[in-house]
Amino acid sequence: MTAIKGFSFAAVPAGFKKADRLDLGLIVSERPASAAGVFTTNLFKAAPVIVAMEAVASGTAQAIVINSGQANACTGAEGLENCRTTLRLLSEATGIPASAILPASTGVIGQQLKMDLWRTTVPALAKNLGNSTLDDFARAIMTTDSFPKTATATVNLAGGQVTLAGVAKGAGMICPTMATMLSVLLCDADVPTDTWQQMFRTAVAESFNRVTVDGDTSTNDTVFGLANGASGVKVLPEELPLLQQAVTALMSDLAYMLVQDGEGATKVLRINVQGATDTLDAEKAARTVGHSQLVKTAFYGKDANWGRIVAALGRSGAKFNPDGVSVTISGVTIFKDGAPTDIDADALLKEPLEQIDINVDIKLGSGSGTYTLLASDLTHEYVSINADYRT
């Protein structure tokens, strides 16, 4: 059980996808909490994203409900009404206003929610509240994930200790530009809503928005944050940077897990770009390398094929002088000042490329722009998982 104060968890099997598999999760705060949400920029926003965006605009919420099995995306007016109906069912079962419940869904796009199963399962979900853990909730929202993704942290402030707890799901269709990935971050500190929302957006930009598995941005990407003040600790203005650091670090831990658990992935590539003209050019370069199927398959094959990296840089849209580019992999510089280095790169990188974590350091020039992106490799297993996803 997490030590976070004022939050209860529930997780039950509803049969949305497989019998006896946790697939419906609920988090309830003992009191209305400062609420934040960051959502997918995909124009095809899932019904729960649309509903949650409306709800989080009030600045407060008391509960979060997430189902796996059906994404309820591209389901039209029926999907929107089904989503709102699930919140009314939960409101009747818990006494929490439907407008204070934030919904999210994950699964196959285009399928309507199985409302008969929702009606029969919601009472059991409400009854289970307080009998499940953060880990149970994490399991309930998994799809192709191979392990539940949770993280906790504590921060010592002048008023006492506060606790953070986070959960995420996602292994494929991962390339959040938010704002299929979902995440929830809970905090028992007392934080003003406006401050919490700004802190939350900053942390998302530095974590979840800097990862990619396959370059596909989901219709359902959602990150929720609730800060309920149940610890009794009010965050002082001078303590906000410390809390910001903790929130960003916890989200970064969860973001790393998304890449680590990328469908079929065996590597986590930390692509560091420096010396770009500005941050935007650095991001273009990092994302083009991280999305490149040729680069990703090369790392899966443990092949230090720098040609694929520089080719990706050249088509990234970033502006730089090719004669000033250098590429270093796991501390070994294999390309410098626009030309290959005179070393036995294959021998020097044989052991480093066996590791899970691989640093790819790219210098584009002498500019001030920097950007870091986490990316997975691309394996045979990724193709197998997604070829059979609906069958």
CSV table of C-alpha atoms in Angstrom, one decimal:
chain,number,residue,atom,x,y,z
A,1,MET,CA,0.0,0.0,0.0
A,2,THR,CA,1.3,3.5,-0.8
A,3,ALA,CA,1.6,5.9,2.1
A,4,ILE,CA,-0.1,8.7,0.3
A,5,LYS,CA,-2.9,10.2,2.4
A,6,GLY,CA,-6.5,10.7,1.5
A,7,PHE,CA,-6.7,8.5,-1.7
A,8,SER,CA,-8.4,5.1,-2.0
A,9,PHE,CA,-8.1,2.6,-4.9
A,10,ALA,CA,-10.4,0.0,-6.5
A,11,ALA,CA,-9.7,-2.5,-9.3
A,12,VAL,CA,-12.1,-5.2,-10.5
A,13,PRO,CA,-12.5,-7.5,-13.5
A,14,ALA,CA,-15.5,-6.4,-15.7
A,15,GLY,CA,-14.9,-8.8,-18.6
A,16,PHE,CA,-14.3,-6.0,-21.1
A,17,LYS,CA,-11.6,-8.1,-22.8
A,18,LYS,CA,-10.9,-11.3,-20.9
A,19,ALA,CA,-12.6,-13.0,-18.0
A,20,ASP,CA,-11.1,-12.6,-14.5
A,21,ARG,CA,-8.6,-9.9,-15.6
A,22,LEU,CA,-8.5,-6.6,-13.8
A,23,ASP,CA,-9.8,-4.1,-16.4
A,24,LEU,CA,-11.6,-1.4,-14.5
A,25,GLY,CA,-9.9,0.9,-11.9
A,26,LEU,CA,-11.1,3.7,-9.7
A,27,ILE,CA,-9.2,6.3,-7.6
A,28,VAL,CA,-11.1,8.4,-5.1
A,29,SER,CA,-9.9,11.3,-3.0
A,30,GLU,CA,-11.5,11.8,0.4
A,31,ARG,CA,-12.1,15.4,-0.5
A,32,PRO,CA,-12.2,17.5,-3.7
A,33,ALA,CA,-8.7,18.1,-5.0
A,34,SER,CA,-6.9,20.5,-7.2
A,35,ALA,CA,-7.1,18.9,-10.6
A,36,ALA,CA,-4.9,19.1,-13.7
A,37,GLY,CA,-5.0,17.3,-17.0
A,38,VAL,CA,-2.9,17.2,-20.1
A,39,PHE,CA,-4.4,15.6,-23.2
A,40,THR,CA,-3.6,14.3,-26.6
A,41,THR,CA,-3.2,16.7,-29.5
A,42,ASN,CA,-4.5,14.1,-31.9
A,43,LEU,CA,-7.6,15.6,-33.7
A,44,PHE,CA,-9.4,12.4,-33.2
A,45,LYS,CA,-9.9,12.7,-29.5
A,46,ALA,CA,-11.6,9.8,-27.7
A,47,ALA,CA,-14.9,10.4,-26.0
A,48,PRO,CA,-13.4,10.2,-22.4
A,49,VAL,CA,-10.8,12.8,-23.5
A,50,ILE,CA,-13.5,15.2,-24.6
A,51,VAL,CA,-15.5,14.6,-21.4
A,52,ALA,CA,-12.4,14.9,-19.1
A,53,MET,CA,-11.2,18.1,-20.8
A,54,GLU,CA,-14.6,19.6,-19.9
A,55,ALA,CA,-14.5,18.3,-16.3
A,56,VAL,CA,-10.9,19.3,-15.5
A,57,ALA,CA,-11.6,22.9,-16.7
A,58,SER,CA,-13.4,23.5,-13.3
A,59,GLY,CA,-10.0,23.1,-11.6
A,60,THR,CA,-11.3,20.5,-9.1
A,61,ALA,CA,-12.1,16.8,-9.2
A,62,GLN,CA,-12.5,13.9,-6.7
A,63,ALA,CA,-12.2,10.7,-8.6
A,64,ILE,CA,-10.6,9.1,-11.7
A,65,VAL,CA,-12.0,6.1,-13.5
A,66,ILE,CA,-10.1,4.2,-16.2
A,67,ASN,CA,-11.1,1.1,-18.2
A,68,SER,CA,-9.0,-1.1,-20.5
A,69,GLY,CA,-10.5,-3.1,-23.3
A,70,GLN,CA,-12.2,-0.4,-25.3
A,71,ALA,CA,-10.7,3.0,-26.2
A,72,ASN,CA,-14.1,4.5,-26.8
A,73,ALA,CA,-12.4,6.6,-29.6
A,74,CYS,CA,-14.0,7.5,-32.9
A,75,THR,CA,-17.4,6.3,-31.5
A,76,GLY,CA,-19.4,9.4,-32.3
A,77,ALA,CA,-22.4,10.7,-30.2
A,78,GLU,CA,-23.1,7.2,-28.8
A,79,GLY,CA,-19.6,7.0,-27.4
A,80,LEU,CA,-19.9,10.4,-25.7
A,81,GLU,CA,-23.2,9.5,-24.2
A,82,ASN,CA,-21.9,6.1,-23.0
A,83,CYS,CA,-19.0,7.8,-21.3
A,84,ARG,CA,-21.3,10.2,-19.5
A,85,THR,CA,-23.5,7.3,-18.5
A,86,THR,CA,-20.6,5.5,-16.9
A,87,LEU,CA,-20.0,8.6,-14.8
A,88,ARG,CA,-23.6,8.8,-13.7
A,89,LEU,CA,-23.4,5.1,-12.7
A,90,LEU,CA,-20.4,5.8,-10.6
A,91,SER,CA,-22.0,8.8,-9.1
A,92,GLU,CA,-25.0,6.8,-8.0
A,93,ALA,CA,-22.7,4.1,-6.5
A,94,THR,CA,-20.2,6.4,-4.7
A,95,GLY,CA,-22.1,9.6,-4.0
A,96,ILE,CA,-19.5,11.6,-5.9
A,97,PRO,CA,-20.9,14.1,-8.4
A,98,ALA,CA,-20.5,12.9,-12.0
A,99,SER,CA,-18.9,16.2,-12.8
A,100,ALA,CA,-16.1,15.5,-10.3
A,101,ILE,CA,-15.1,12.2,-11.9
A,102,LEU,CA,-12.4,12.2,-14.6
A,103,PRO,CA,-12.7,9.3,-17.2
A,104,ALA,CA,-10.1,7.7,-19.4
A,105,SER,CA,-10.2,4.6,-21.6
A,106,THR,CA,-7.7,2.4,-23.4
A,107,GLY,CA,-8.0,-0.4,-25.9
A,108,VAL,CA,-9.1,-0.9,-29.5
A,109,ILE,CA,-10.2,2.2,-31.4
A,110,GLY,CA,-13.8,2.2,-32.8
A,111,GLN,CA,-15.4,-0.2,-30.3
A,112,GLN,CA,-18.3,1.0,-28.2
A,113,LEU,CA,-18.2,0.5,-24.4
A,114,LYS,CA,-19.9,-2.7,-23.2
A,115,MET,CA,-22.5,-0.9,-21.2
A,116,ASP,CA,-24.2,-4.0,-19.9
A,117,LEU,CA,-20.9,-4.9,-18.2
A,118,TRP,CA,-20.5,-1.4,-16.8
A,119,ARG,CA,-23.9,-1.6,-15.2
A,120,THR,CA,-23.3,-4.9,-13.5
A,121,THR,CA,-19.7,-4.1,-12.5
A,122,VAL,CA,-19.8,-0.5,-11.1
A,123,PRO,CA,-21.5,-1.6,-7.8
A,124,ALA,CA,-18.6,-4.1,-7.3
A,125,LEU,CA,-16.1,-1.4,-8.2
A,126,ALA,CA,-17.5,0.9,-5.5
A,127,LYS,CA,-17.6,-1.9,-2.9
A,128,ASN,CA,-14.0,-2.7,-3.6
A,129,LEU,CA,-12.9,0.9,-2.9
A,130,GLY,CA,-10.1,0.9,-0.3
A,131,ASN,CA,-9.4,-2.8,-0.8
A,132,SER,CA,-7.1,-2.4,-3.7
A,133,THR,CA,-3.6,-0.9,-4.1
A,134,LEU,CA,-1.9,1.4,-6.5
A,135,ASP,CA,-0.4,-1.6,-8.1
A,136,ASP,CA,-3.8,-3.2,-8.6
A,137,PHE,CA,-5.0,0.0,-10.3
A,138,ALA,CA,-2.0,-0.1,-12.6
A,139,ARG,CA,-2.8,-3.7,-13.6
A,140,ALA,CA,-6.4,-2.8,-14.3
A,141,ILE,CA,-5.4,-0.2,-17.0
A,142,MET,CA,-2.8,-2.3,-18.8
A,143,THR,CA,-3.2,-3.4,-22.4
A,144,THR,CA,-0.1,-4.8,-24.0
A,145,ASP,CA,2.1,-3.7,-21.1
A,146,SER,CA,4.2,-6.5,-19.7
A,147,PHE,CA,4.4,-5.0,-16.2
A,148,PRO,CA,2.5,-2.5,-14.1
A,149,LYS,CA,4.1,0.9,-13.9
A,150,THR,CA,4.1,2.7,-10.6
A,151,ALA,CA,6.3,5.1,-8.7
A,152,THR,CA,6.2,6.9,-5.4
A,153,ALA,CA,8.3,9.7,-3.8
A,154,THR,CA,8.3,11.8,-0.6
A,155,VAL,CA,9.3,15.4,-0.2
A,156,ASN,CA,10.1,17.0,3.1
A,157,LEU,CA,8.7,20.5,3.4
A,158,ALA,CA,8.6,23.0,6.3
A,159,GLY,CA,5.1,21.8,7.2
A,160,GLY,CA,6.0,18.2,7.1
A,161,GLN,CA,6.3,15.3,4.7
A,162,VAL,CA,4.2,15.0,1.5
A,163,THR,CA,3.9,12.0,-0.7
A,164,LEU,CA,3.6,11.6,-4.5
A,165,ALA,CA,2.3,8.5,-6.2
A,166,GLY,CA,2.1,7.8,-9.9
A,167,VAL,CA,0.9,5.2,-12.3
A,168,ALA,CA,1.1,4.8,-16.0
A,169,LYS,CA,0.2,2.5,-18.8
A,170,GLY,CA,1.5,2.2,-22.3
A,171,ALA,CA,3.7,0.0,-24.5
A,172,GLY,CA,2.7,0.7,-28.0
A,173,MET,CA,1.2,3.7,-29.9
A,174,ILE,CA,3.6,5.8,-27.8
A,175,CYS,CA,4.6,9.3,-29.0
A,176,PRO,CA,2.7,11.7,-26.7
A,177,THR,CA,2.6,15.2,-28.0
A,178,MET,CA,0.2,16.4,-25.3
A,179,ALA,CA,0.0,17.3,-24.6
A,180,THR,CA,-2.1,4.4,-26.2
A,181,MET,CA,-0.5,6.2,-22.9
A,182,LEU,CA,-2.4,7.1,-19.7
A,183,SER,CA,-1.0,8.3,-16.4
A,184,VAL,CA,-2.2,9.5,-13.1
A,185,LEU,CA,-0.1,11.5,-10.6
A,186,LEU,CA,-1.4,11.9,-7.0
A,187,CYS,CA,-0.1,14.3,-4.3
A,188,ASP,CA,-1.3,14.8,-0.8
A,189,ALA,CA,0.1,18.3,-0.4
A,190,ASP,CA,-2.1,21.4,-0.3
A,191,VAL,CA,-1.3,23.2,-3.6
A,192,PRO,CA,-3.4,26.0,-5.2
A,193,THR,CA,-5.1,24.9,-8.3
A,194,ASP,CA,-3.4,27.4,-10.7
A,195,THR,CA,0.0,26.6,-9.3
A,196,TRP,CA,-0.7,22.8,-9.5
A,197,GLN,CA,-1.8,23.0,-13.1
A,198,GLN,CA,1.3,25.0,-14.2
A,199,MET,CA,3.6,22.7,-12.3
A,200,PHE,CA,1.9,19.7,-13.9
A,201,ARG,CA,2.1,21.0,-17.5
A,202,THR,CA,5.8,21.8,-16.9
A,203,ALA,CA,6.5,18.3,-15.7
A,204,VAL,CA,4.6,16.6,-18.6
A,205,ALA,CA,6.7,18.7,-21.1
A,206,GLU,CA,9.9,17.5,-19.5
A,207,SER,CA,8.9,13.8,-19.2
A,208,PHE,CA,6.0,12.2,-21.1
A,209,ASN,CA,6.4,14.5,-24.0
A,210,ARG,CA,10.0,13.4,-24.4
A,211,VAL,CA,9.5,9.7,-25.2
A,212,THR,CA,8.7,7.6,-28.2
A,213,VAL,CA,8.2,4.0,-29.0
A,214,ASP,CA,6.8,4.0,-32.5
A,215,GLY,CA,6.0,7.6,-33.4
A,216,ASP,CA,2.3,7.1,-33.1
A,217,THR,CA,0.3,9.6,-31.0
A,218,SER,CA,-2.8,8.0,-29.5
A,219,THR,CA,-6.3,9.3,-29.7
A,220,ASN,CA,-6.5,8.7,-25.9
A,221,ASP,CA,-3.3,10.1,-24.4
A,222,THR,CA,-4.2,11.5,-21.0
A,223,VAL,CA,-2.3,12.5,-17.8
A,224,PHE,CA,-4.3,13.4,-14.8
A,225,GLY,CA,-3.1,15.0,-11.5
A,226,LEU,CA,-4.9,15.4,-8.2
A,227,ALA,CA,-3.5,17.3,-5.2
A,228,ASN,CA,-5.9,16.9,-2.3
A,229,GLY,CA,-4.1,18.4,0.7
A,230,ALA,CA,-4.8,15.4,2.9
A,231,SER,CA,-1.4,15.5,4.5
A,232,GLY,CA,-2.2,18.9,6.0
A,233,VAL,CA,1.0,20.4,4.5
A,234,LYS,CA,0.6,23.6,2.6
A,235,VAL,CA,3.3,24.2,0.1
A,236,LEU,CA,5.0,27.6,0.7
A,237,PRO,CA,5.9,29.7,-2.4
A,238,GLU,CA,9.6,29.2,-1.8
A,239,GLU,CA,9.1,25.4,-1.7
A,240,LEU,CA,7.4,25.2,-5.1
A,241,PRO,CA,10.7,24.5,-7.0
A,242,LEU,CA,11.4,21.5,-4.7
A,243,LEU,CA,7.9,20.1,-5.3
A,244,GLN,CA,8.3,20.8,-9.0
A,245,GLN,CA,11.5,18.9,-9.1
A,246,ALA,CA,9.9,15.9,-7.4
A,247,VAL,CA,6.8,15.9,-9.7
A,248,THR,CA,9.0,16.1,-12.8
A,249,ALA,CA,11.3,13.3,-11.5
A,250,LEU,CA,8.4,11.0,-10.7
A,251,MET,CA,6.9,11.5,-14.2
A,252,SER,CA,10.3,11.0,-15.7
A,253,ASP,CA,10.5,7.6,-14.0
A,254,LEU,CA,7.2,6.6,-15.3
A,255,ALA,CA,8.1,7.9,-18.8
A,256,TYR,CA,11.2,5.8,-18.8
A,257,MET,CA,9.1,2.7,-18.0
A,258,LEU,CA,6.9,3.3,-21.0
A,259,VAL,CA,10.0,3.1,-23.3
A,260,GLN,CA,11.5,0.3,-21.4
A,261,ASP,CA,8.3,-1.7,-21.9
A,262,GLY,CA,7.8,-0.7,-25.5
A,263,GLU,CA,6.2,-3.5,-27.3
A,264,GLY,CA,9.0,-6.0,-27.9
A,265,ALA,CA,11.6,-3.4,-27.0
A,266,THR,CA,15.1,-4.5,-25.8
A,267,LYS,CA,16.8,-1.1,-25.6
A,268,VAL,CA,16.2,2.4,-24.2
A,269,LEU,CA,18.0,5.0,-26.3
A,270,ARG,CA,18.7,8.3,-24.6
A,271,ILE,CA,19.2,10.7,-27.5
A,272,ASN,CA,20.9,13.8,-26.4
A,273,VAL,CA,21.2,16.6,-29.0
A,274,GLN,CA,23.4,19.6,-28.2
A,275,GLY,CA,24.8,22.6,-30.2
A,276,ALA,CA,21.6,23.2,-32.2
A,277,THR,CA,20.6,26.7,-33.3
A,278,ASP,CA,17.7,26.6,-30.8
A,279,THR,CA,15.6,24.1,-28.8
A,280,LEU,CA,13.1,23.6,-31.6
A,281,ASP,CA,15.9,22.4,-34.0
A,282,ALA,CA,17.4,20.2,-31.3
A,283,GLU,CA,14.0,18.6,-30.8
A,284,LYS,CA,13.5,18.1,-34.6
A,285,ALA,CA,16.9,16.3,-34.7
A,286,ALA,CA,16.3,14.1,-31.7
A,287,ARG,CA,12.8,13.1,-32.7
A,288,THR,CA,13.8,12.2,-36.3
A,289,VAL,CA,16.6,10.0,-35.0
A,290,GLY,CA,14.3,8.5,-32.4
A,291,HIS,CA,11.5,7.8,-34.8
A,292,SER,CA,13.7,6.3,-37.5
A,293,GLN,CA,12.9,2.7,-38.1
A,294,LEU,CA,16.4,2.2,-39.6
A,295,VAL,CA,18.1,3.6,-36.5
A,296,LYS,CA,15.8,1.6,-34.2
A,297,THR,CA,16.4,-1.7,-36.0
A,298,ALA,CA,20.1,-1.1,-36.1
A,299,PHE,CA,20.2,-0.8,-32.3
A,300,TYR,CA,18.1,-3.9,-31.9
A,301,GLY,CA,20.7,-5.7,-34.0
A,302,LYS,CA,23.5,-4.2,-31.9
A,303,ASP,CA,24.9,-2.5,-35.0
A,304,ALA,CA,26.6,1.0,-34.5
A,305,ASN,CA,25.4,2.1,-37.9
A,306,TRP,CA,26.2,5.8,-37.6
A,307,GLY,CA,25.2,6.4,-41.3
A,308,ARG,CA,21.5,5.9,-40.4
A,309,ILE,CA,21.8,8.4,-37.6
A,310,VAL,CA,23.4,11.2,-39.7
A,311,ALA,CA,21.0,10.5,-42.5
A,312,ALA,CA,18.1,11.0,-40.1
A,313,LEU,CA,19.7,14.3,-38.9
A,314,GLY,CA,20.0,15.5,-42.5
A,315,ARG,CA,16.3,15.1,-43.2
A,316,SER,CA,15.1,16.3,-39.8
A,317,GLY,CA,14.6,19.9,-40.9
A,318,ALA,CA,17.1,21.2,-38.3
A,319,LYS,CA,19.5,23.8,-39.7
A,320,PHE,CA,23.2,22.9,-39.2
A,321,ASN,CA,26.5,22.6,-41.0
A,322,PRO,CA,27.1,18.9,-41.7
A,323,ASP,CA,30.9,19.5,-41.3
A,324,GLY,CA,30.4,20.3,-37.7
A,325,VAL,CA,28.3,17.2,-36.6
A,326,SER,CA,29.6,14.6,-34.2
A,327,VAL,CA,28.0,11.4,-33.0
A,328,THR,CA,29.0,9.5,-29.8
A,329,ILE,CA,27.4,6.2,-28.8
A,330,SER,CA,27.9,5.0,-25.2
A,331,GLY,CA,31.0,7.2,-24.8
A,332,VAL,CA,32.6,6.2,-28.1
A,333,THR,CA,32.8,8.9,-30.7
A,334,ILE,CA,32.3,7.3,-34.1
A,335,PHE,CA,31.6,10.4,-36.2
A,336,LYS,CA,33.3,13.8,-35.7
A,337,ASP,CA,33.3,17.0,-37.6
A,338,GLY,CA,31.3,15.5,-40.4
A,339,ALA,CA,33.5,12.4,-40.9
A,340,PRO,CA,33.9,8.9,-39.4
A,341,THR,CA,36.6,8.6,-36.8
A,342,ASP,CA,39.6,6.3,-37.3
A,343,ILE,CA,38.7,3.6,-34.7
A,344,ASP,CA,37.4,0.1,-34.6
A,345,ALA,CA,33.9,1.1,-33.6
A,346,ASP,CA,32.4,-2.4,-33.8
A,347,ALA,CA,35.0,-3.7,-31.4
A,348,LEU,CA,34.7,-0.8,-29.0
A,349,LEU,CA,30.9,-0.9,-29.0
A,350,LYS,CA,30.4,-4.6,-28.8
A,351,GLU,CA,29.9,-4.7,-25.1
A,352,PRO,CA,28.1,-1.4,-24.7
A,353,LEU,CA,25.5,-2.3,-27.3
A,354,GLU,CA,24.6,-5.4,-25.2
A,355,GLN,CA,23.2,-3.1,-22.5
A,356,ILE,CA,19.6,-2.0,-22.1
A,357,ASP,CA,20.4,1.7,-21.7
A,358,ILE,CA,22.4,3.3,-24.5
A,359,ASN,CA,23.3,7.0,-24.8
A,360,VAL,CA,23.4,8.6,-28.2
A,361,ASP,CA,25.1,12.0,-27.9
A,362,ILE,CA,24.8,14.2,-31.0
A,363,LYS,CA,26.5,17.6,-31.4
A,364,LEU,CA,25.1,19.7,-34.3
A,365,GLY,CA,27.3,22.7,-33.8
A,366,SER,CA,28.0,25.4,-31.3
A,367,GLY,CA,24.5,26.7,-30.7
A,368,SER,CA,22.6,26.8,-27.4
A,369,GLY,CA,19.8,24.5,-28.4
A,370,THR,CA,19.6,21.1,-26.5
A,371,TYR,CA,17.0,18.4,-26.3
A,372,THR,CA,16.8,14.9,-24.9
A,373,LEU,CA,14.4,12.1,-26.1
A,374,LEU,CA,14.0,8.6,-24.9
A,375,ALA,CA,13.3,6.0,-27.6
A,376,SER,CA,13.0,2.3,-27.8
A,377,ASP,CA,14.5,0.0,-30.4
A,378,LEU,CA,12.3,-1.8,-33.0
A,379,THR,CA,12.1,-5.6,-32.9
A,380,HIS,CA,10.4,-8.6,-34.6
A,381,GLU,CA,8.2,-8.8,-31.5
A,382,TYR,CA,6.8,-5.4,-32.1
A,383,VAL,CA,5.5,-6.5,-35.5
A,384,SER,CA,4.1,-9.7,-34.1
A,385,ILE,CA,2.2,-7.9,-31.3
A,386,ASN,CA,0.6,-5.3,-33.5
A,387,ALA,CA,-0.1,-7.7,-36.4
A,388,ASP,CA,-2.2,-9.8,-33.9
A,389,TYR,CA,-3.5,-7.0,-31.8
A,390,ARG,CA,-7.2,-7.5,-32.6
A,391,THR,CA,-7.1,-11.2,-33.0
